[in-house]
Coordinates of C-alpha atoms and ligand atoms in Angstrom, one line a residue:
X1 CA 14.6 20.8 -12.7
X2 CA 16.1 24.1 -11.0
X3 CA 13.3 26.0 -9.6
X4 CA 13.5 30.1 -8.1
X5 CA 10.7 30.0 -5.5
X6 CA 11.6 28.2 -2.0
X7 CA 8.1 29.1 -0.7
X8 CA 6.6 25.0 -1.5
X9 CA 10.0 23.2 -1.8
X10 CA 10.7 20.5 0.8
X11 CA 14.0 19.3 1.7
X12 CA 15.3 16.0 3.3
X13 CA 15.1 15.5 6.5
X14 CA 18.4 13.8 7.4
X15 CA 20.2 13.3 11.1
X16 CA 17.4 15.9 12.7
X17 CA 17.4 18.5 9.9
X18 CA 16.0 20.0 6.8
X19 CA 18.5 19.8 3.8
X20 CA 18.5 20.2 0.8
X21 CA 19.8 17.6 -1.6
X22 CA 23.3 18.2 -3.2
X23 CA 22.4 17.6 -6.8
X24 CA 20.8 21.3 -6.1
X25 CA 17.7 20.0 -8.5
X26 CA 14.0 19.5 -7.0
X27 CA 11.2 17.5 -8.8
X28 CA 7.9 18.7 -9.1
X29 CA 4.9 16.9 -7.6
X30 CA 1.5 17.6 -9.4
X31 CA -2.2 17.5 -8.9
X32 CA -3.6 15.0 -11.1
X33 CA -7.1 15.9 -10.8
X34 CA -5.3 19.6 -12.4
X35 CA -1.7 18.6 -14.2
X36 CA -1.0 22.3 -14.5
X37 CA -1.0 23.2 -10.5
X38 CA 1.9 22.5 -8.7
X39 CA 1.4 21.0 -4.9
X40 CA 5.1 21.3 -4.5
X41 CA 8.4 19.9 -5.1
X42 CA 10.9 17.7 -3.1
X43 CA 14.6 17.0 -3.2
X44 CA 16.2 15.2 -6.5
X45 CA 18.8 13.4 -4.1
X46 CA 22.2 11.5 -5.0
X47 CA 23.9 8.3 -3.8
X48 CA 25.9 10.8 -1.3
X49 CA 22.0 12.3 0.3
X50 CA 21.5 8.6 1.1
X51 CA 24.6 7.7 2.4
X52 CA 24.4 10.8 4.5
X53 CA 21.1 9.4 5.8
X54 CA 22.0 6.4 6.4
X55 CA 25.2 7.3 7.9
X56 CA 22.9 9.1 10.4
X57 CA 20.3 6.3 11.1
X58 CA 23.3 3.9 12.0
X59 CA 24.7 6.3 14.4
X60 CA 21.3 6.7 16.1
X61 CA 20.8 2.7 16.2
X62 CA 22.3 1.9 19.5
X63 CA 20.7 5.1 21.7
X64 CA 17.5 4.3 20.0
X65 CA 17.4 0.2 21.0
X66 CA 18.7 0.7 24.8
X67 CA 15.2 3.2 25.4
X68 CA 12.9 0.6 26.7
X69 CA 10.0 -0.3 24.5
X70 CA 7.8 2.2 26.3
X71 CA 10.1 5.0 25.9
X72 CA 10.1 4.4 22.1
X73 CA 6.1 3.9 22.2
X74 CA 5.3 7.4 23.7
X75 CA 7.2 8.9 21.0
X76 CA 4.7 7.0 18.5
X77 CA 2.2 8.3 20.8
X78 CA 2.8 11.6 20.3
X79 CA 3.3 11.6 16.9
X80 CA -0.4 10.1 16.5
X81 CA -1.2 12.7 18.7
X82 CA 0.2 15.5 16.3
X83 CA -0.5 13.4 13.0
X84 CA -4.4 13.8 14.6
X85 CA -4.2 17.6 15.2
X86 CA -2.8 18.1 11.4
X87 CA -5.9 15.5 10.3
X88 CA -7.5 18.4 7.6
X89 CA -3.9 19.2 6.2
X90 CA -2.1 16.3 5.4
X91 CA -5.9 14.5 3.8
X92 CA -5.5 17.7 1.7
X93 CA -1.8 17.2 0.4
X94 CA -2.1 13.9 0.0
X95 CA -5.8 14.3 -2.2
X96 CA -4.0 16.8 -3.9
X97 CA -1.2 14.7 -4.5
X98 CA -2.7 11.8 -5.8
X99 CA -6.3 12.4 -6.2
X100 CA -8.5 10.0 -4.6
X101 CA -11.3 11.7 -2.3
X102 CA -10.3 13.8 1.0
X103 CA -13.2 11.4 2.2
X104 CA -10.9 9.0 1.8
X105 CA -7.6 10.6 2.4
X106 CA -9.0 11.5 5.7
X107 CA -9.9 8.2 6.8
X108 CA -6.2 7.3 5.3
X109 CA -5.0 9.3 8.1
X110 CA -7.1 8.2 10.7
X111 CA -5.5 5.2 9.7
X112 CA -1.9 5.9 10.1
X113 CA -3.0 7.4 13.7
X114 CA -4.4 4.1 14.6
X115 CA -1.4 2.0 13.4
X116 CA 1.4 4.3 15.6
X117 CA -1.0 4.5 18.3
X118 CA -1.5 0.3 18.1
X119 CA 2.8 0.1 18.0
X120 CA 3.3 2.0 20.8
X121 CA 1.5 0.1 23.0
X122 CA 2.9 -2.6 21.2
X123 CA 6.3 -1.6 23.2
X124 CA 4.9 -3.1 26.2
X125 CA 4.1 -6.8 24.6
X126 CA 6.0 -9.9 24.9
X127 CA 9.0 -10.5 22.6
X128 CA 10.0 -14.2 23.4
X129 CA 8.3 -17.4 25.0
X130 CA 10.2 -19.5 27.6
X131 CA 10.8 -23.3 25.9
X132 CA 11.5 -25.9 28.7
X133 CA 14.8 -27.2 28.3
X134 CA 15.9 -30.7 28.9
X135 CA 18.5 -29.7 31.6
X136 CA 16.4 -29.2 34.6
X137 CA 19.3 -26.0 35.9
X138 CA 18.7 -24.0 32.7
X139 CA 16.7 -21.4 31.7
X140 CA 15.7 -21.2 28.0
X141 CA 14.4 -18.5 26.4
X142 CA 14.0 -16.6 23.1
X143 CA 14.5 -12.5 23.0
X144 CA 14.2 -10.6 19.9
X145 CA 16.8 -8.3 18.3
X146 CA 15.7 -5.3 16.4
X147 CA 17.3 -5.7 12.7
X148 CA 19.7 -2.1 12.6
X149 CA 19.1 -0.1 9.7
X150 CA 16.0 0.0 7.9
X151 CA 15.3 0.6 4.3
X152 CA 11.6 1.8 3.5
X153 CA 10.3 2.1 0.0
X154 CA 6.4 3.1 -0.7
X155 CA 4.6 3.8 -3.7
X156 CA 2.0 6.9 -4.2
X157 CA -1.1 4.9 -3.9
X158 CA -1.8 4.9 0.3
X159 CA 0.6 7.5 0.5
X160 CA -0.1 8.2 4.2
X161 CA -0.7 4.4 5.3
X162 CA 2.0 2.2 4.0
X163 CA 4.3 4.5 5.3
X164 CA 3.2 4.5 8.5
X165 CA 2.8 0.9 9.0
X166 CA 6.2 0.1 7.8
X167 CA 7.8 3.3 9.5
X168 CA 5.7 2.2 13.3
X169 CA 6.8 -1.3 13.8
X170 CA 10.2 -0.9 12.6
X171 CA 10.5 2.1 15.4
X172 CA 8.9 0.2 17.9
X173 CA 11.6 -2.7 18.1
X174 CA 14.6 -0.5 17.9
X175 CA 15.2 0.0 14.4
X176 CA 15.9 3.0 12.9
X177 CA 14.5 4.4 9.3
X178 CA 15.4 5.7 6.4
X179 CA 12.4 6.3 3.9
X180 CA 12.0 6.6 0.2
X181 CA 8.9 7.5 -0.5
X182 CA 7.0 7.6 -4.5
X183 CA 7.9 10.7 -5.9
X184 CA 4.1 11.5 -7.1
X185 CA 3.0 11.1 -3.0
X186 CA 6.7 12.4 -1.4
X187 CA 5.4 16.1 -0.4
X188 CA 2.8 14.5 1.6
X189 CA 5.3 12.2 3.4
X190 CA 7.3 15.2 3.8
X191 CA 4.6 16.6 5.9
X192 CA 4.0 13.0 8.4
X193 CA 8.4 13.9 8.8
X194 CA 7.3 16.8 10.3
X195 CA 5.0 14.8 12.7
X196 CA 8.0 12.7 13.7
X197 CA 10.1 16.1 14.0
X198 CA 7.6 17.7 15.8
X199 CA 6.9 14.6 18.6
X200 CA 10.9 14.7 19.2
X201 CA 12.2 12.0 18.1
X202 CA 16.7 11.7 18.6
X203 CA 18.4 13.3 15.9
X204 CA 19.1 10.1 12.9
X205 CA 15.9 7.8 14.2
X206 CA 14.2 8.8 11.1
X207 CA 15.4 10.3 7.7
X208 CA 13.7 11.1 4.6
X209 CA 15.3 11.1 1.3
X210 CA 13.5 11.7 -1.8
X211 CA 14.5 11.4 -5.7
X212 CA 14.1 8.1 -8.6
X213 CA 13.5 5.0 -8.1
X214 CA 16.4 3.8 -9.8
X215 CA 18.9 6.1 -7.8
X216 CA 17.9 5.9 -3.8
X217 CA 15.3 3.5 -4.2
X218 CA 18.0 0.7 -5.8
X219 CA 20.4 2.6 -3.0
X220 CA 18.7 1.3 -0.5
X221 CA 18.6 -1.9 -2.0
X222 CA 22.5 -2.0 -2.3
X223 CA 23.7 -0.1 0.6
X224 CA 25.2 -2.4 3.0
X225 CA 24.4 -0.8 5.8
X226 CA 20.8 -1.3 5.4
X227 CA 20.0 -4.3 7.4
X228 CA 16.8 -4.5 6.4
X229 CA 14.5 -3.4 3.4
X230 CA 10.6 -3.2 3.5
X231 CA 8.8 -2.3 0.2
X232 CA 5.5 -1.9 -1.3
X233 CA 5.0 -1.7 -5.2
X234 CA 5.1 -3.3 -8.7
X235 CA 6.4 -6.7 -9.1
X236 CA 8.8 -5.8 -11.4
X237 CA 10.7 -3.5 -8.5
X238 CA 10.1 -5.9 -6.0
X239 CA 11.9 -8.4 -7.8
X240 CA 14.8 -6.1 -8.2
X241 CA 14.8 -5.0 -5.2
X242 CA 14.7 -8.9 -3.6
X243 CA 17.8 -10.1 -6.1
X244 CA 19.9 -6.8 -4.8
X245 CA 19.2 -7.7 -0.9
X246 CA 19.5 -11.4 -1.4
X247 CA 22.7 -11.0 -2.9
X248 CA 24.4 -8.8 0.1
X249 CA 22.4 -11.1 3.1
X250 CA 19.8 -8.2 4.0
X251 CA 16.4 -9.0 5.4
X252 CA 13.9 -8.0 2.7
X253 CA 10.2 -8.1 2.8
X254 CA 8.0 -7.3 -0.6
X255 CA 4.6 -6.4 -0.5
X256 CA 3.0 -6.2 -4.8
X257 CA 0.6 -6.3 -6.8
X258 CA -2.8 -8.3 -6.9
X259 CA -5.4 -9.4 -9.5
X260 CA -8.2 -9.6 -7.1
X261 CA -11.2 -12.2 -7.5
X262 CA -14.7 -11.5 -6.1
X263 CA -17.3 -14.7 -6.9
X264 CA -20.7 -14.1 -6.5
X265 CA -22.8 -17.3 -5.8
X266 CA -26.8 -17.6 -6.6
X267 CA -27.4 -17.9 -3.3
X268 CA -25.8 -14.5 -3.0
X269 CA -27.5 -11.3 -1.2
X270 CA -27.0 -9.4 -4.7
X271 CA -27.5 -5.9 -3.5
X272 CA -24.1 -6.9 -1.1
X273 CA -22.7 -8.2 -3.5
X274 CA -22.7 -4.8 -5.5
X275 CA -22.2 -2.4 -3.5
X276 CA -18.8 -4.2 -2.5
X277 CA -17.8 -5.0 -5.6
X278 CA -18.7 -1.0 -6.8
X279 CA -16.9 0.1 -3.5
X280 CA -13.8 -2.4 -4.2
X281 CA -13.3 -2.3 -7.5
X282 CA -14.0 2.1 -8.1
X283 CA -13.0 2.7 -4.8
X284 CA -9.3 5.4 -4.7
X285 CA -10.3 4.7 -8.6
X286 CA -8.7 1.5 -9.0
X287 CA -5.7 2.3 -7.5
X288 CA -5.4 -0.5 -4.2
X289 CA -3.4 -3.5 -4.4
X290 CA -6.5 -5.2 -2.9
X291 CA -9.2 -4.0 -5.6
X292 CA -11.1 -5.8 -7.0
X293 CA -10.3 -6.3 -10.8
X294 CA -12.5 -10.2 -11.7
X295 CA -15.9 -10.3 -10.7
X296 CA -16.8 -14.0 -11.4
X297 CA -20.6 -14.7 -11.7
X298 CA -22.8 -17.4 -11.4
X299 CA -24.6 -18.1 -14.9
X300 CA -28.2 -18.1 -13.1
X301 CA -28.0 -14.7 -11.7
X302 CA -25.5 -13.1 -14.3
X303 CA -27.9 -11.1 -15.9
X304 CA -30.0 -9.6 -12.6
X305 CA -26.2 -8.9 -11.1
X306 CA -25.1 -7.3 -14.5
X307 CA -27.8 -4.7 -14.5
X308 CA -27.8 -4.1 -11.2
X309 CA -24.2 -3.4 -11.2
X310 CA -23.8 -0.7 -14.4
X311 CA -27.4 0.7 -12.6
X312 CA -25.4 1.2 -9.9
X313 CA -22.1 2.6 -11.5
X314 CA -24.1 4.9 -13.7
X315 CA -24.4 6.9 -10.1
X316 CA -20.6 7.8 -9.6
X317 CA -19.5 11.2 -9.9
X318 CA -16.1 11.9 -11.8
X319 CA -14.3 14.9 -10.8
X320 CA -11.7 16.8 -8.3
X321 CA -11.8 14.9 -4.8
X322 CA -11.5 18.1 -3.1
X323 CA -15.1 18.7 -4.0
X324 CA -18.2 17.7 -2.4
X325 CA -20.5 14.9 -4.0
X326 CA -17.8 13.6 -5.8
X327 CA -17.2 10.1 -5.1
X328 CA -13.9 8.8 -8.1
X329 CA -11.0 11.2 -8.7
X330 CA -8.6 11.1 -11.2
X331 CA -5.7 8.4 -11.8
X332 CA -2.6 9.3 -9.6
X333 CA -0.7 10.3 -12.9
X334 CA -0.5 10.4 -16.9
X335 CA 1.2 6.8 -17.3
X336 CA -1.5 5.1 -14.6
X337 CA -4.3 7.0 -17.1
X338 CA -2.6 5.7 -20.2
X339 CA -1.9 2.3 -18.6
X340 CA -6.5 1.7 -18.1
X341 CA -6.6 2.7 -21.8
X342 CA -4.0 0.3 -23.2
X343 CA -6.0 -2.1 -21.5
X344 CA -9.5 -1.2 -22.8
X345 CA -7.9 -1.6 -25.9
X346 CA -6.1 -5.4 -25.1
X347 CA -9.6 -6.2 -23.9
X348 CA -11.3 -5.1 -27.2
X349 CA -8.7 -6.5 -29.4
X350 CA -8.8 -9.7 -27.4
X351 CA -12.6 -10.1 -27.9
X352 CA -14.0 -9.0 -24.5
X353 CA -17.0 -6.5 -24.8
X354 CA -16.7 -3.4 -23.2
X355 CA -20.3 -2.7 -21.5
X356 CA -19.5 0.6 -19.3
X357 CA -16.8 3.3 -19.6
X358 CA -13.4 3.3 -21.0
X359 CA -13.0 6.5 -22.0
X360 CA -11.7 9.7 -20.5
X361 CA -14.8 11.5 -19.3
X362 CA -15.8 14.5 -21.4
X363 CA -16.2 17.8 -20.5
X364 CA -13.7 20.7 -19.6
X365 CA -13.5 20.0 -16.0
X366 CA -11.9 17.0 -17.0
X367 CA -9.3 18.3 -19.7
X368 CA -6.6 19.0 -17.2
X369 CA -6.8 15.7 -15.0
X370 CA -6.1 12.1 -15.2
X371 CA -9.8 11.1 -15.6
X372 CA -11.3 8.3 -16.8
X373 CA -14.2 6.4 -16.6
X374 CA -14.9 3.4 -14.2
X375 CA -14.9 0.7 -16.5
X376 CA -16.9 -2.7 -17.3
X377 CA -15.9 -5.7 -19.6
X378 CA -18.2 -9.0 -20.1
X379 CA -17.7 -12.2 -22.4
X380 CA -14.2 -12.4 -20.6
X381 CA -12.0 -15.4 -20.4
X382 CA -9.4 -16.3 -18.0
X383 CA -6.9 -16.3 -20.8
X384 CA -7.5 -13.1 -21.7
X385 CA -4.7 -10.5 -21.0
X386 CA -7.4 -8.5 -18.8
X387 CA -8.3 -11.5 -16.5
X388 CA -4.5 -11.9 -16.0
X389 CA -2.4 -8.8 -15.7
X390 CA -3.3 -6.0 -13.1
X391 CA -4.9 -3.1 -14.1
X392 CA -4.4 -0.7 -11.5
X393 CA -7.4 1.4 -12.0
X394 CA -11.1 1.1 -12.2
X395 CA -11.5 -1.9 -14.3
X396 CA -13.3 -4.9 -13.9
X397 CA -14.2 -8.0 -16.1
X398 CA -16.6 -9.9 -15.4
X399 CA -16.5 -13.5 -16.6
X400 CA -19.6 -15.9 -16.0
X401 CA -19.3 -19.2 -14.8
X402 CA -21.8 -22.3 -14.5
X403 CA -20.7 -23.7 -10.6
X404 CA -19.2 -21.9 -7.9
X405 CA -16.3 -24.8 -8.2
X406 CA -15.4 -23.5 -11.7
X407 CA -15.5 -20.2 -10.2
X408 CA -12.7 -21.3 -7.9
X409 CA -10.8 -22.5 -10.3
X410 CA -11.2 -19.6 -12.3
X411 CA -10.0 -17.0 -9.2
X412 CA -7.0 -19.2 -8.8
X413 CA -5.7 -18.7 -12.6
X414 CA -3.4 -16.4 -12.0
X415 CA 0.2 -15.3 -10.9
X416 CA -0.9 -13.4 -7.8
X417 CA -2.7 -13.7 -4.5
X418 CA -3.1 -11.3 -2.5
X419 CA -6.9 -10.8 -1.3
X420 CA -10.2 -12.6 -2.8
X421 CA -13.8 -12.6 -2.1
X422 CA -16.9 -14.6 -1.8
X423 CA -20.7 -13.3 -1.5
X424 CA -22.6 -16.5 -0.5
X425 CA -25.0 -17.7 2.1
X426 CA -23.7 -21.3 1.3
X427 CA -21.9 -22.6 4.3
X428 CA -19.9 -25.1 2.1
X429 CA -19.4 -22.5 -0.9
X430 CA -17.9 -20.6 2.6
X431 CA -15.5 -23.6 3.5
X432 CA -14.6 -24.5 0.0
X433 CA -13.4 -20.8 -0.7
X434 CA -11.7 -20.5 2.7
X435 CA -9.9 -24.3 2.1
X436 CA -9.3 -23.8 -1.6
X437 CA -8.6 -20.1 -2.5
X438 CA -4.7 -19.4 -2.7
X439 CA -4.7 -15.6 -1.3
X440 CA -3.6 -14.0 1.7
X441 CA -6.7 -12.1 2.4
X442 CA -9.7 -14.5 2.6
X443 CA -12.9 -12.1 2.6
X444 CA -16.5 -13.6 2.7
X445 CA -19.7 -11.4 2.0
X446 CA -17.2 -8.6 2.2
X447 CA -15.2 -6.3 -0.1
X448 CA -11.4 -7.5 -1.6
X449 CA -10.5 -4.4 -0.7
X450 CA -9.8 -3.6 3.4
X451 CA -8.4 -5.1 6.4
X452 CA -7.9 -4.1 9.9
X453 CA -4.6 -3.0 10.6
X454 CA -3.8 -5.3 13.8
X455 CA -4.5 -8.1 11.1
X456 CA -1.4 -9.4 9.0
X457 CA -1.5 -8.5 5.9
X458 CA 0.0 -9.6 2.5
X459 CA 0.0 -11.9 0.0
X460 CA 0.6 -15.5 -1.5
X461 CA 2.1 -16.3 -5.2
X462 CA 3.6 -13.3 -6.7
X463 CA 1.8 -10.8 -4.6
X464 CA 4.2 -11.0 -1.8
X465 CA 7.6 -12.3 -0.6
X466 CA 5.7 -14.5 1.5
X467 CA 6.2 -12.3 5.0
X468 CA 3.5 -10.7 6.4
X469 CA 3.4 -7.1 7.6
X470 CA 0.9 -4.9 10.3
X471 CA -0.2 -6.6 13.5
X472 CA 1.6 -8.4 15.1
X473 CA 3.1 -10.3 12.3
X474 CA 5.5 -7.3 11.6
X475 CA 7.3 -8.3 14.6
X476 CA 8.7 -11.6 12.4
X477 CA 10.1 -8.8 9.8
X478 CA 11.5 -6.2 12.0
X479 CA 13.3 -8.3 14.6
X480 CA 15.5 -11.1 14.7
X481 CA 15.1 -14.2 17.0
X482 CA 17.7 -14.8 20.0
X483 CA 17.4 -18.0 21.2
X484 CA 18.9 -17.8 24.7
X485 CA 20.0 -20.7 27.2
X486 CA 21.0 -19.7 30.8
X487 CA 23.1 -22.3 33.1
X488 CA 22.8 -21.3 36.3
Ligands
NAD501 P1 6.6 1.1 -8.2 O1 7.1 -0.2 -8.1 O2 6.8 1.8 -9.5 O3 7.3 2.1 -7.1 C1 7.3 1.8 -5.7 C2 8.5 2.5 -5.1 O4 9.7 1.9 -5.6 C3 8.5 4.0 -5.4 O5 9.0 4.7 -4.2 C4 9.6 4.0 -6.5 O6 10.2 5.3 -6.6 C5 10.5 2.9 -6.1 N1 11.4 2.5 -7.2 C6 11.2 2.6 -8.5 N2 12.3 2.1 -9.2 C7 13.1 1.5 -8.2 C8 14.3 0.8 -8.3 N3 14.9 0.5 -9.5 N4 14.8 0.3 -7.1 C9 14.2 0.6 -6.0 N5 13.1 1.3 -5.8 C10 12.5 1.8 -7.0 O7 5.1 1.1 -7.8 P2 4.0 2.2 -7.8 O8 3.6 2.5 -9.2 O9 4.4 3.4 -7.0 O10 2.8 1.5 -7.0 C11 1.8 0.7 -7.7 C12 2.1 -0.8 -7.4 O11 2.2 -1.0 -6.0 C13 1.1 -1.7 -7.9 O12 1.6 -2.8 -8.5 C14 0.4 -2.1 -6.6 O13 -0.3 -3.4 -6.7 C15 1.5 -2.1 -5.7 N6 1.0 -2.1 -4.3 C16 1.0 -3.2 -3.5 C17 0.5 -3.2 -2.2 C18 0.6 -4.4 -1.3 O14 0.5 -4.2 -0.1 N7 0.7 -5.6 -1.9 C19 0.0 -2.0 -1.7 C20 0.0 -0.8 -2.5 C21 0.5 -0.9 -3.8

C-alpha cells in the first residue's frame, strides 16, 4: 500500500542509513487489541533492498572481526545502555504491536538488555582449548572463526527478545547482521535499530530490511552471501528455510514450535501446580513456543486440580495490555484469533469437552481486537488433533491419566520437543521425567514456559534443528572451529 503521511513510516536501515525501500510501497502494522489504529508502517522491500543490505554487511565483515572482542562488547554495552534509557517506549510499541501486557513487554526488554549486556562481556571469554599433541615441539590449539554474513529471521511473538539474542552473539564473534524481522512486530524492531544506531556501531554491522516472508525472508535463505541463517518460527518455514540453506552449504540453525506437556503428580503441591500452569499456558495469551498447551493429570487428584484451575482462570482480565489490571491481551492478529477457534471446533468435533472459554469475549471493548477467551478442554486423548498440533494461543487440554509412567508416555506422543514440566515431590517421578522426557527444556515444579538467558535454549524432535542458541551454546552456531597445530 502507498501511504501520504511520513510522520509514523520507518525505513530500512541499510549500510548506516535510513532508506526507504525501492518498491516505494510500505505495509501497515496494527494494534491488535484495536485493528483500526495504526502503530505505524515499515518498508515493503525487494530482492534489490536485501542485496543492498547484504552487500553492506559483507563489506563491513573484515573491519568488524579484526576489533578485539572487547571492542565489539562495549558497543553491546552501550546499546543495553540506550535500549535501558528507551525501557517505557519500545514495551509500548511492541504491546501495541502485538498485544500482550506492557507488564510483560517491559520485562521483554529488560530482557534483551541482559542478553547484550551478558555478550559483551562474553567478548572477553575463551574461544578454544589447547589439546596436547603427540609431538612433544608442537603447539595445538583450537580458535574460532566468526561465520561472515548473518541471516536473522524472527517472528512477532518475543518481538524484542529473539531478536536480540540472535542479533548479540552473532555481533560478539565478528559477524555481521542482516535482520528480517515479522511484519506484525517490525516497527518495534525498527526502534532496537535505532539503539544499535544510536551506540555507534560501523556503517554495514547491522541492517534491517523489512517486507514478506516469502520475498526477503526466503532471500535470505538463498542469498549466497549469507553464511549463516538463524531463525525462529513455524515448522513449516523452518523447514523451507533448512532445504534452501542445505542446498547452497550455509550454516542454518531453526528454532519452532512446541506442544508443551505439564504432568501433575498426586503427590503434587496443587496450588504450584496451578498457578504455573495458569501463568504458562495464558501467559502473552498463548502465544510462547514454550507454553504450555497438555496439562496431564493424575486420576486421584483430577477433580481437586480441575476446579481449582477454572476457579482460578475465572480471575483473568481480558482487555488492552496498555491498561492497568488487565492481565491477557488480545491474539497478535486476525489469522492467530481464527486459528484458537478452528481448534475449539476440531476439539468439539473430535469429542473433547470444552469446560472454559472458546469464544471471543463479549462486550464492545472487545469488537475491535483479536480477543478471545483463555480456553479449557477435558475428556481429551492423545490422538486427538488438539493433544497433537500446536495451538498457539491460550488453550489447554487436559487429559487424565492413572500413573505418572502413562503420563510420560503420554507427554512424549508427539512430533515436538521443546520444553516439558513436572509438579512432583517424588524424587523418582523427578529422575524418571528428567531420564525419560524427550525435550530440550526439562522444568520440575516449575512453569514450561521460561529460561534464563545464559542457559541454552531449544528444542529436540521437530521443535528445533537440533542447535542450541543463548548462553554460551550460541558460540557453537555463530563461529566456526579452527583447529590449529604450531611446529616450532
Ligand atoms: P512464521 O514462520 O510465520 O514467521 C517467522 C518469520 O519467518 C517471519 O519473519 C516471517 O516473515 C518469515 N517468513 C515467512 N515466510 C517465509 C519464507 N517463505 N521464507 C523465509 N522466511 C519467511 O512464524 P510466526 O507466525 O511469526 O511465529 C509463530 C511460530 O514461531 C510458532 O510456531 C512458534 O512456536 C514459533 N516460535 C518458536 C520459538 C522457539 O524458540 N522455538 C520461539 C518463538 C516462536
Amino acid at each position: 500500500m502507498t501511504v501520504s503521511t511520513k510522520s509514523n513510516i520507518y525505513s530500512n536501515f541499510v549500510g548506516g542509513k535510513w532508506v526507504e525501500s525501492s518498491s516505494g510501497d510500505v505495509l501497515r502494522s496494527i494494534n491488535p487489541a484495536n485493528k483500526n489504529e495504526t502503530v505505524g508502517y515499515v518498508q515493503d522491500s525487494t530482492k534489490e533492498d536485501l542485496n543492498a543490505a547484504v552487500a553492506s554487511a559483507k563489506e563491513a565483515q573484515y573491519q568488524w572481526k579484526k576489533l578485539s572482542g572487547s571492542e565489539r562488547g562495549q558497543y553491546l554495552y552501550n546499546v543495553a545502555n540506550i535500549m535501558e534509557k528507551r525501557l517505557n517506549e519500545i514495551a509500548e510499541c511492541a504491546t501495541r504491536e502485538m498485544g500482550k501486557t506492557l507488564a510483560e513487554t517491559k520485562g521483554e526488554t529488560l530482557r534483551g538488555v541482559a542478553i547484550l549486556r551478558y555478550y559483551a562481556g562474553e567478548g572477553m571469554r575463551k574461544v578454544g582449548d589447547v589439546i596436547p599433541s603427540t609431538d612433544q615441539e608442537a603447539l595445538m590449539f583450537t580458535t574460532r572463526a566468526p561465520l561472515g554474513v548473518v541471516g536473522v529471521i524472527t517472528p512477532w511473538n518475543f518481538p524484542i527478545a529473539i531478536p536480540i539474542w540472535k542479533i548479540a552473539p552473532a555481533l560478539i564473534y565478528g559477524n555481521t547482521v542482516v535482520i528480517k524481522p515479522a511484519t506484525d512486530t517490525a516497527v518495534t524492531c525498527a526502534k532496537i535499530l535505532e539503539c544499535f544506531e544510536e551506540a555507534g556501531l560501523p556503517e554495514g554491522v547491522i541492517n534491517l530490511v523489512t517486507g514478506a516472508g516469502s520475498i526477503i525472508g526466503q532471500g535470505i535463505a538463498d542469498h549466497p552471501d549469507i553464511n549463516g541463517i538463524t531463525f525462529t518460527g513455524s515448522n513449516n518455514i523452518g523447514k523451507q528455510i533448512g532445504k534452501s540453506a542445505l542446498q547452497r552449504g550455509a550454516k542454518y540453525q531453526l528454532e519452532m514450535g512446541g506442544k508443551n506437556p505439564v504432568i501433575v503428580a498426586a503427590d503434587a503441591d496443587l496450588d504450584l501446580a496451578i498457578e504455573a500452569t495458569i501463568s504458562g499456558a495464558f501467559r502473552s495469551t498463548g502465544q510462547k513456543c514454550t507454553a504450555t498447551s497438555r496439562v496431564i493429570v493424575e486420576s486421584t487428584i483430577y477433580d481437586t486440580f480441575k476446579e481449582k484451575l477454572l476457579a482460578e482462570v475465572k480471575k483473568i482480565t481480558i482487555g488492552n495490555g496498555l491498561k492497568d489490571g488487565i492481565w491477557m491481551g488480545p491474539c497478535s492478529n486476525e489469522s492467530q484469533l481464527q486459528t484458537v477457534l478452528s481448534y475449539v471446533k476440531k476439539g468439539l468435533d473430535e469429542g473433547g469437552s470444552l469446560i472454559f472459554g472458546g469464544e471471543k469475549p463479549k462486550g464492545s471493548e472487545y469488537d475491535n481486537g483479536f480477543y478471545v477467551q483463555p480456553t479449557i478442554f477435558e475428556d481429551v486423548t492423545s490422538q486427538m488433533t488438539i493433544a497433537q498440533e500446536e495451538v498457539f494461543g491460550p488453550f489447554i487440554a487436559l487429559i487424565k491419566v492413572d500413573s505418572v509412567q502413562e503420563g510420560l508416555d503420554i507427554a512424549n506422543d508427539v512430533q515436538y520437543g521443546l520444553s516439558a514440566s513436572i509438579f512432583t515431590t517424588n524424587i523418582g517421578h523427578m529422575l524418571s521425567f528428567i531420564n525419560e522426557m524427550d525435550a530440550g527444556l526439562i522444568r520440575i515444579n516449575a512453569e514450561s514456559a521460561g529460561v534464563e538467558l545464559q542457559a541454552p535454549f531449544g528444542g529436540m524432535k521437530q521443535s528445533s534443528s537440533h542447535s542450541r542458541e543463548q548462553g554460551e551454546a550460541a558460540k557453537d552456531f555463530f563461529t566456526s572451529i579452527k583447529t590449529v597445530f604450531v611446529k616450532g
